[in-house]
Amino acid sequence: MGQVVAPKSLRSAAAFNPVDEKSAGISGKKVSAVASLIAVASVSSGAEAQQSNLPQVTVDAPVARPRPTASKPTPDQVRARNALRRAAQRQQAAQQAAPAAPSGPADANPYADPAAPYKVDHVQAGGKFPEKLVDTPKSITVLSKEVLEDKNATSLKQAILSTAGVTLGSGEGGNAFGDRFFIRGFDARNDIFIDGVRDSGVSVRENFFTEQVEILRGPGSTFSGRGVAGGAINIVTKEAKTGKSFYNMDTTFGTDQTKRVTLDVNQVIDPTFAVRAGGLFQDADVAGRDYVKDNRNGAFVATTWKPIDAVKVTANYIHTELTGVPDFGVPYYRPSTSSTAGGPFPDFGANRNNWYGQINRDFYRTGQDIGTLNAEVQISPDLTVSNKFRASRSTQNYVGTLPESPVVANPLSASTLTMNPQSRLQITDVLANQTEATYKFQDGAGFKHTALAGIEVDRERSSIDKYLGLTSEGNGIPTTPSGSPTGVSVFAPQDTYLPGKALALAGLPTKIGIDTVSGYVMDSANYHDLLILNGGFRYDNYKINTSGYGTIGGVSQFGQQSAEFLIPNFNLGLTLKPLPNGSVYVAYATSANPVGAEFDGTSTAYGGLTPVLNGNSNQIFGPEKNKAIEVGTKWELFDRHLLLTAALFQTEKENARESQNITPATATATCPYPPATTGTVSCITAGAAYRIRGIDLGVGGKLTDKWSVFGGLVLMESEVTKSLAPSANKTLYPTNVGLPLANIAHQSFSLLSKYQINDIWELGGQAVYRSKIYGGTLLAANQGTSIPSYWRFDMFAEAKINKNWQVKLFVNNIFDKRYYDALYQSAAPFVLEAPGRAAYVVVSARY
């Protein structure tokens, strides 16, 4: 076959190759492409194309134009170009460091991993903790919205008690009600925060407005201010979202007459403004407890306004009101012979449902009103300034009955007890303002810094009063022939329906005021995600004053007291990242507990400040000082959807306060006997010391696409290392030194697990373990009392009917285990009994 040759004119056009295609322009490119196509068509036609007499085609090739001479940029142009490049790089880095935008449901938690909601990547305080949790040198447990839902935890107390390393304590100082938690063995009842602002009123907190609960373990006065010896709890509230509107409703029906409805509605007004509102209604009894009521009502509203990308203004208002009949537990059996172990009376045959109050008198009404306004302005890509203002009021109003001082009889069923009425009307008002500036920059050594400076001003006021005329109602009936009360039966309490009477306040309130001005700076320096250094310093100017009434020599007297402290604290941390998905860290931190820091305490013995009455000695002590070291590691596994954490920690407290009972014969220079006083009095001293060591393990996230887990294991040992006072029980314990601490479970475990069977069904369950808890005064386990260890198991099943409706079945305490949450610190304590088995059906609508 002969060679196929295209016409000359076509060969010329097909072979055209401009010298510089860019300078030839668009028309040259089009001509070259057309000529090539013609040439290909000619070749494919075979021999027929060779013998065809085609007319000659003339193609005008473009003329190559000379490239203009490039001009050299001026120095100003170079600087401007480099500045733009650096700004773009910083903005990109800031976007990478910020929490990922939520995906999936419109109401998704913005802090959690969208693919694994049990795993939270960031805490709310992004300026104070700018790195992801895996790179933060501190043990932090975060209960996401999904974890709270799968635990069916409708209150903060329910959420905390199913988390390892946290123990419930009973109320102190006359406040036998309200949330009181121990974290790593230290009292944290005044270390609870809402969106980073201290919530001073010791209240009972609901979860219907909660996005997530953050438990920060270990001392943290640099981050949080006074207190925070063992840790702090931060409640993150729901925020209005400008991305998408949604309408949620959950309706619960359960055993024990439980009815509960919550609403959560987010409405996008326009791309810059959104409103979110919610409501709560609950009417319920308590499983396994007679007469006790747990009714709740509440509402919240939140707004978000973003007029421009650099400005964000959020506001919210929360109202809660919890009412019902209080439950102050069951009596504790202390046998007359030391050979028999004691314990709560239900463990010795008393009906676990027994309630020892008076239905026509006892009540509680606790509520909160919290308003917050927050503004954030991004002044430049590197500098952000924010200001948060908070005004709140918390109210505790109750009359309840403590089943104390049982008289053990033979037979045991004839035992009686004293019904000790407790009452309180406490109103706490807080005004707080936080101003913070966050600046991001890179130094010459290659470290990327996130520096934060802040000023916080707090004004806290509390008024604490009580009701009169209650004691005579608790002496028991019937009476002996001589008219003396016989006491209330432990096994069949007979005072339940005594007629009530009008309640009257004493009108002699104790007033407490705390004013704090704080300044703090902290910095996190990240070197190429290989080495992260952080540290901070905080200075608190803390002032407290208190006034109230007391009795000396049978005469009511007015007294007052005040104190002021300048308190410095700091923290340091070093994090190494051997791999992108893991870290190893060491951290050191300090904190301080000034006198009166426990805002519900009306005396020094209960963390408050005792008013000085005429002739009494001054009871001002320096702050208790805490220091801790922690070594740990964190790893993201299984496509980085599972976070594993492990830490060894040690916390030491110095200058701790303790008490001893004195008489004129036992008075010393450190414990002088007050004049015009008779009988035994309590003397408070300072100078004791405690130590807690332990290991803290945690897990949260997904093992597979269908299997989610969340839990932890905390093992601790504690010891009183220094004590200036003899033990409260000298017969059993001559000295406090060497004793473990009271009110804490030294071993605790929890695991929540959920498995998705298919697109419709999910099954899950929870196991919780708490070791034995010892009773004692001022932390030392020195009373010879305890409540036993326990295992508790829960389960749930979820069915997704369609994309808008789902149904969940919960069974809590499925084996109806009888166990106890806390015991009071006295030698004849009352014990808080946990609820029995309960079942709930939750119907959820999502639109």
mmCIF file of N, CA, C and O in Angstrom, residues 432-486:
data_model
loop_
_atom_site.group_PDB
_atom_site.id
_atom_site.type_symbol
_atom_site.label_atom_id
_atom_site.label_comp_id
_atom_site.label_asym_id
_atom_site.label_seq_id
_atom_site.Cartn_x
_atom_site.Cartn_y
_atom_site.Cartn_z
ATOM 1 N N ALA A 432 -21.140 39.068 86.826
ATOM 2 C CA ALA A 432 -19.787 38.716 86.408
ATOM 3 C C ALA A 432 -19.522 39.270 85.017
ATOM 4 O O ALA A 432 -20.418 39.304 84.165
ATOM 5 N N ASN A 433 -18.284 39.676 84.802
ATOM 6 C CA ASN A 433 -17.875 40.165 83.486
ATOM 7 C C ASN A 433 -16.474 39.645 83.172
ATOM 8 O O ASN A 433 -15.554 39.788 83.985
ATOM 9 N N GLN A 434 -16.337 39.029 81.998
ATOM 10 C CA GLN A 434 -15.051 38.512 81.535
ATOM 11 C C GLN A 434 -14.698 39.178 80.208
ATOM 12 O O GLN A 434 -15.484 39.137 79.267
ATOM 13 N N THR A 435 -13.515 39.762 80.169
ATOM 14 C CA THR A 435 -13.004 40.353 78.931
ATOM 15 C C THR A 435 -11.707 39.646 78.568
ATOM 16 O O THR A 435 -10.789 39.578 79.397
ATOM 17 N N GLU A 436 -11.646 39.094 77.355
ATOM 18 C CA GLU A 436 -10.476 38.329 76.928
ATOM 19 C C GLU A 436 -10.039 38.754 75.537
ATOM 20 O O GLU A 436 -10.862 39.111 74.681
ATOM 21 N N ALA A 437 -8.739 38.702 75.334
ATOM 22 C CA ALA A 437 -8.144 38.959 74.018
ATOM 23 C C ALA A 437 -7.254 37.775 73.651
ATOM 24 O O ALA A 437 -6.406 37.360 74.450
ATOM 25 N N THR A 438 -7.453 37.238 72.462
ATOM 26 C CA THR A 438 -6.666 36.109 71.966
ATOM 27 C C THR A 438 -5.861 36.553 70.755
ATOM 28 O O THR A 438 -6.422 37.098 69.799
ATOM 29 N N TYR A 439 -4.557 36.335 70.816
ATOM 30 C CA TYR A 439 -3.663 36.769 69.735
ATOM 31 C C TYR A 439 -2.851 35.579 69.247
ATOM 32 O O TYR A 439 -2.238 34.863 70.043
ATOM 33 N N LYS A 440 -2.869 35.368 67.937
ATOM 34 C CA LYS A 440 -2.135 34.261 67.330
ATOM 35 C C LYS A 440 -0.984 34.826 66.496
ATOM 36 O O LYS A 440 -1.185 35.750 65.698
ATOM 37 N N PHE A 441 0.198 34.241 66.707
ATOM 38 C CA PHE A 441 1.364 34.713 65.967
ATOM 39 C C PHE A 441 2.398 33.606 65.894
ATOM 40 O O PHE A 441 2.312 32.611 66.623
ATOM 41 N N GLN A 442 3.376 33.800 65.014
ATOM 42 C CA GLN A 442 4.462 32.838 64.864
ATOM 43 C C GLN A 442 5.771 33.546 65.156
ATOM 44 O O GLN A 442 6.036 34.632 64.614
ATOM 45 N N ASP A 443 6.596 32.920 66.025
ATOM 46 C CA ASP A 443 7.862 33.565 66.368
ATOM 47 C C ASP A 443 8.961 33.094 65.417
ATOM 48 O O ASP A 443 8.746 32.246 64.528
ATOM 49 N N GLY A 444 10.137 33.636 65.619
ATOM 50 C CA GLY A 444 11.244 33.306 64.737
ATOM 51 C C GLY A 444 11.751 31.897 64.864
ATOM 52 O O GLY A 444 12.434 31.392 63.960
ATOM 53 N N ALA A 445 11.408 31.211 65.967
ATOM 54 C CA ALA A 445 11.863 29.837 66.171
ATOM 55 C C ALA A 445 10.921 28.808 65.549
ATOM 56 O O ALA A 445 11.167 27.607 65.661
ATOM 57 N N GLY A 446 9.837 29.249 64.949
ATOM 58 C CA GLY A 446 8.916 28.327 64.313
ATOM 59 C C GLY A 446 7.733 27.920 65.166
ATOM 60 O O GLY A 446 6.941 27.071 64.745
ATOM 61 N N PHE A 447 7.573 28.496 66.364
ATOM 62 C CA PHE A 447 6.441 28.186 67.228
ATOM 63 C C PHE A 447 5.232 29.032 66.831
ATOM 64 O O PHE A 447 5.345 30.247 66.655
ATOM 65 N N LYS A 448 4.084 28.384 66.717
ATOM 66 C CA LYS A 448 2.835 29.086 66.498
ATOM 67 C C LYS A 448 2.160 29.274 67.854
ATOM 68 O O LYS A 448 1.821 28.311 68.530
ATOM 69 N N HIS A 449 1.962 30.515 68.239
ATOM 70 C CA HIS A 449 1.460 30.850 69.563
ATOM 71 C C HIS A 449 -0.030 31.195 69.512
ATOM 72 O O HIS A 449 -0.510 31.830 68.566
ATOM 73 N N THR A 450 -0.729 30.769 70.551
ATOM 74 C CA THR A 450 -2.076 31.257 70.837
ATOM 75 C C THR A 450 -2.031 31.831 72.246
ATOM 76 O O THR A 450 -2.044 31.088 73.236
ATOM 77 N N ALA A 451 -1.928 33.142 72.325
ATOM 78 C CA ALA A 451 -1.788 33.824 73.612
ATOM 79 C C ALA A 451 -3.127 34.440 74.000
ATOM 80 O O ALA A 451 -3.849 34.981 73.150
ATOM 81 N N LEU A 452 -3.443 34.348 75.287
ATOM 82 C CA LEU A 452 -4.706 34.881 75.790
ATOM 83 C C LEU A 452 -4.445 35.703 77.039
ATOM 84 O O LEU A 452 -3.683 35.289 77.918
ATOM 85 N N ALA A 453 -5.085 36.851 77.119
ATOM 86 C CA ALA A 453 -5.048 37.689 78.312
ATOM 87 C C ALA A 453 -6.474 38.050 78.681
ATOM 88 O O ALA A 453 -7.306 38.325 77.788
ATOM 89 N N GLY A 454 -6.769 38.033 79.967
ATOM 90 C CA GLY A 454 -8.138 38.298 80.376
ATOM 91 C C GLY A 454 -8.225 39.018 81.700
ATOM 92 O O GLY A 454 -7.310 38.973 82.533
ATOM 93 N N ILE A 455 -9.350 39.694 81.883
ATOM 94 C CA ILE A 455 -9.695 40.356 83.141
ATOM 95 C C ILE A 455 -11.109 39.921 83.507
ATOM 96 O O ILE A 455 -12.018 39.962 82.671
ATOM 97 N N GLU A 456 -11.285 39.494 84.742
ATOM 98 C CA GLU A 456 -12.590 39.031 85.208
ATOM 99 C C GLU A 456 -12.957 39.767 86.491
ATOM 100 O O GLU A 456 -12.134 39.896 87.407
ATOM 101 N N VAL A 457 -14.186 40.238 86.542
ATOM 102 C CA VAL A 457 -14.708 40.940 87.715
ATOM 103 C C VAL A 457 -15.992 40.240 88.134
ATOM 104 O O VAL A 457 -16.928 40.103 87.332
ATOM 105 N N ASP A 458 -16.051 39.770 89.388
ATOM 106 C CA ASP A 458 -17.211 39.039 89.897
ATOM 107 C C ASP A 458 -17.738 39.707 91.160
ATOM 108 O O ASP A 458 -16.953 40.125 92.035
ATOM 109 N N ARG A 459 -19.057 39.769 91.251
ATOM 110 C CA ARG A 459 -19.727 40.253 92.459
ATOM 111 C C ARG A 459 -20.775 39.220 92.836
ATOM 112 O O ARG A 459 -21.746 39.020 92.106
ATOM 113 N N GLU A 460 -20.569 38.532 93.979
ATOM 114 C CA GLU A 460 -21.448 37.470 94.432
ATOM 115 C C GLU A 460 -22.053 37.845 95.782
ATOM 116 O O GLU A 460 -21.331 38.253 96.696
ATOM 117 N N ARG A 461 -23.365 37.695 95.884
ATOM 118 C CA ARG A 461 -24.070 38.029 97.118
ATOM 119 C C ARG A 461 -25.045 36.906 97.462
ATOM 120 O O ARG A 461 -25.745 36.389 96.591
ATOM 121 N N SER A 462 -25.095 36.544 98.743
ATOM 122 C CA SER A 462 -25.993 35.492 99.178
ATOM 123 C C SER A 462 -26.633 35.859 100.506
ATOM 124 O O SER A 462 -25.973 36.425 101.394
ATOM 125 N N SER A 463 -27.915 35.543 100.621
ATOM 126 C CA SER A 463 -28.659 35.735 101.863
ATOM 127 C C SER A 463 -29.243 34.390 102.267
ATOM 128 O O SER A 463 -29.942 33.747 101.466
ATOM 129 N N ILE A 464 -28.956 33.954 103.506
ATOM 130 C CA ILE A 464 -29.357 32.622 103.966
ATOM 131 C C ILE A 464 -30.190 32.756 105.230
ATOM 132 O O ILE A 464 -29.714 33.247 106.259
ATOM 133 N N ASP A 465 -31.448 32.328 105.150
ATOM 134 C CA ASP A 465 -32.356 32.379 106.296
ATOM 135 C C ASP A 465 -32.918 30.981 106.530
ATOM 136 O O ASP A 465 -32.686 30.057 105.739
ATOM 137 N N LYS A 466 -33.671 30.798 107.606
ATOM 138 C CA LYS A 466 -34.257 29.499 107.929
ATOM 139 C C LYS A 466 -35.655 29.701 108.482
ATOM 140 O O LYS A 466 -36.048 30.812 108.844
ATOM 141 N N TYR A 467 -36.407 28.591 108.556
ATOM 142 C CA TYR A 467 -37.767 28.625 109.068
ATOM 143 C C TYR A 467 -37.777 28.277 110.553
ATOM 144 O O TYR A 467 -36.954 27.481 111.036
ATOM 145 N N LEU A 468 -38.743 28.855 111.268
ATOM 146 C CA LEU A 468 -38.855 28.664 112.717
ATOM 147 C C LEU A 468 -39.901 27.601 113.063
ATOM 148 O O LEU A 468 -40.755 27.253 112.246
ATOM 149 N N GLY A 469 -39.810 27.118 114.304
ATOM 150 C CA GLY A 469 -40.850 26.261 114.857
ATOM 151 C C GLY A 469 -40.923 24.875 114.268
ATOM 152 O O GLY A 469 -42.004 24.272 114.227
ATOM 153 N N LEU A 470 -39.820 24.320 113.827
ATOM 154 C CA LEU A 470 -39.841 23.014 113.188
ATOM 155 C C LEU A 470 -39.441 21.883 114.124
ATOM 156 O O LEU A 470 -39.880 20.751 113.955
ATOM 157 N N THR A 471 -38.616 22.152 115.109
ATOM 158 C CA THR A 471 -38.040 21.088 115.927
ATOM 159 C C THR A 471 -39.106 20.294 116.663
ATOM 160 O O THR A 471 -39.046 19.065 116.733
ATOM 161 N N SER A 472 -40.121 20.968 117.198
ATOM 162 C CA SER A 472 -41.123 20.279 118.000
ATOM 163 C C SER A 472 -41.914 19.273 117.186
ATOM 164 O O SER A 472 -42.500 18.341 117.733
ATOM 165 N N GLU A 473 -41.944 19.444 115.867
ATOM 166 C CA GLU A 473 -42.719 18.527 115.041
ATOM 167 C C GLU A 473 -41.977 17.220 114.789
ATOM 168 O O GLU A 473 -42.571 16.262 114.306
ATOM 169 N N GLY A 474 -40.701 17.170 115.081
ATOM 170 C CA GLY A 474 -39.931 15.991 114.735
ATOM 171 C C GLY A 474 -39.604 15.086 115.894
ATOM 172 O O GLY A 474 -38.752 14.215 115.781
ATOM 173 N N ASN A 475 -40.257 15.255 117.027
ATOM 174 C CA ASN A 475 -39.898 14.467 118.197
ATOM 175 C C ASN A 475 -40.566 13.112 118.236
ATOM 176 O O ASN A 475 -40.206 12.262 119.046
ATOM 177 N N GLY A 476 -41.571 12.897 117.414
ATOM 178 C CA GLY A 476 -42.186 11.578 117.337
ATOM 179 C C GLY A 476 -43.415 11.425 118.201
ATOM 180 O O GLY A 476 -43.590 12.105 119.206
ATOM 181 N N ILE A 477 -44.290 10.521 117.781
ATOM 182 C CA ILE A 477 -45.488 10.182 118.520
ATOM 183 C C ILE A 477 -45.651 8.662 118.483
ATOM 184 O O ILE A 477 -45.079 8.006 117.603
ATOM 185 N N PRO A 478 -46.392 8.027 119.390
ATOM 186 C CA PRO A 478 -47.039 8.678 120.538
ATOM 187 C C PRO A 478 -46.042 8.991 121.645
ATOM 188 O O PRO A 478 -44.859 8.718 121.499
ATOM 189 N N THR A 479 -46.527 9.510 122.733
ATOM 190 C CA THR A 479 -45.666 9.859 123.849
ATOM 191 C C THR A 479 -45.790 8.831 124.965
ATOM 192 O O THR A 479 -46.733 8.045 125.016
ATOM 193 N N THR A 480 -44.835 8.879 125.861
ATOM 194 C CA THR A 480 -44.858 8.012 127.035
ATOM 195 C C THR A 480 -45.891 8.555 128.022
ATOM 196 O O THR A 480 -46.376 9.679 127.879
ATOM 197 N N PRO A 481 -46.233 7.770 129.059
ATOM 198 C CA PRO A 481 -47.188 8.274 130.054
ATOM 199 C C PRO A 481 -46.766 9.597 130.678
ATOM 200 O O PRO A 481 -47.617 10.386 131.090
ATOM 201 N N SER A 482 -45.495 9.830 130.757
ATOM 202 C CA SER A 482 -45.037 11.096 131.335
ATOM 203 C C SER A 482 -45.088 12.241 130.343
ATOM 204 O O SER A 482 -44.814 13.379 130.708
ATOM 205 N N GLY A 483 -45.443 11.950 129.078
ATOM 206 C CA GLY A 483 -45.532 13.010 128.083
ATOM 207 C C GLY A 483 -44.306 13.168 127.224
ATOM 208 O O GLY A 483 -44.275 14.032 126.348
ATOM 209 N N SER A 484 -43.282 12.354 127.426
ATOM 210 C CA SER A 484 -42.073 12.461 126.615
ATOM 211 C C SER A 484 -42.266 11.726 125.294
ATOM 212 O O SER A 484 -42.943 10.706 125.237
ATOM 213 N N PRO A 485 -41.664 12.235 124.244
ATOM 214 C CA PRO A 485 -41.801 11.544 122.947
ATOM 215 C C PRO A 485 -41.042 10.227 122.952
ATOM 216 O O PRO A 485 -40.017 10.072 123.604
ATOM 217 N N THR A 486 -41.591 9.264 122.234
ATOM 218 C CA THR A 486 -40.949 7.960 122.152
ATOM 219 C C THR A 486 -39.991 7.853 120.986
ATOM 220 O O THR A 486 -39.255 6.875 120.882
#
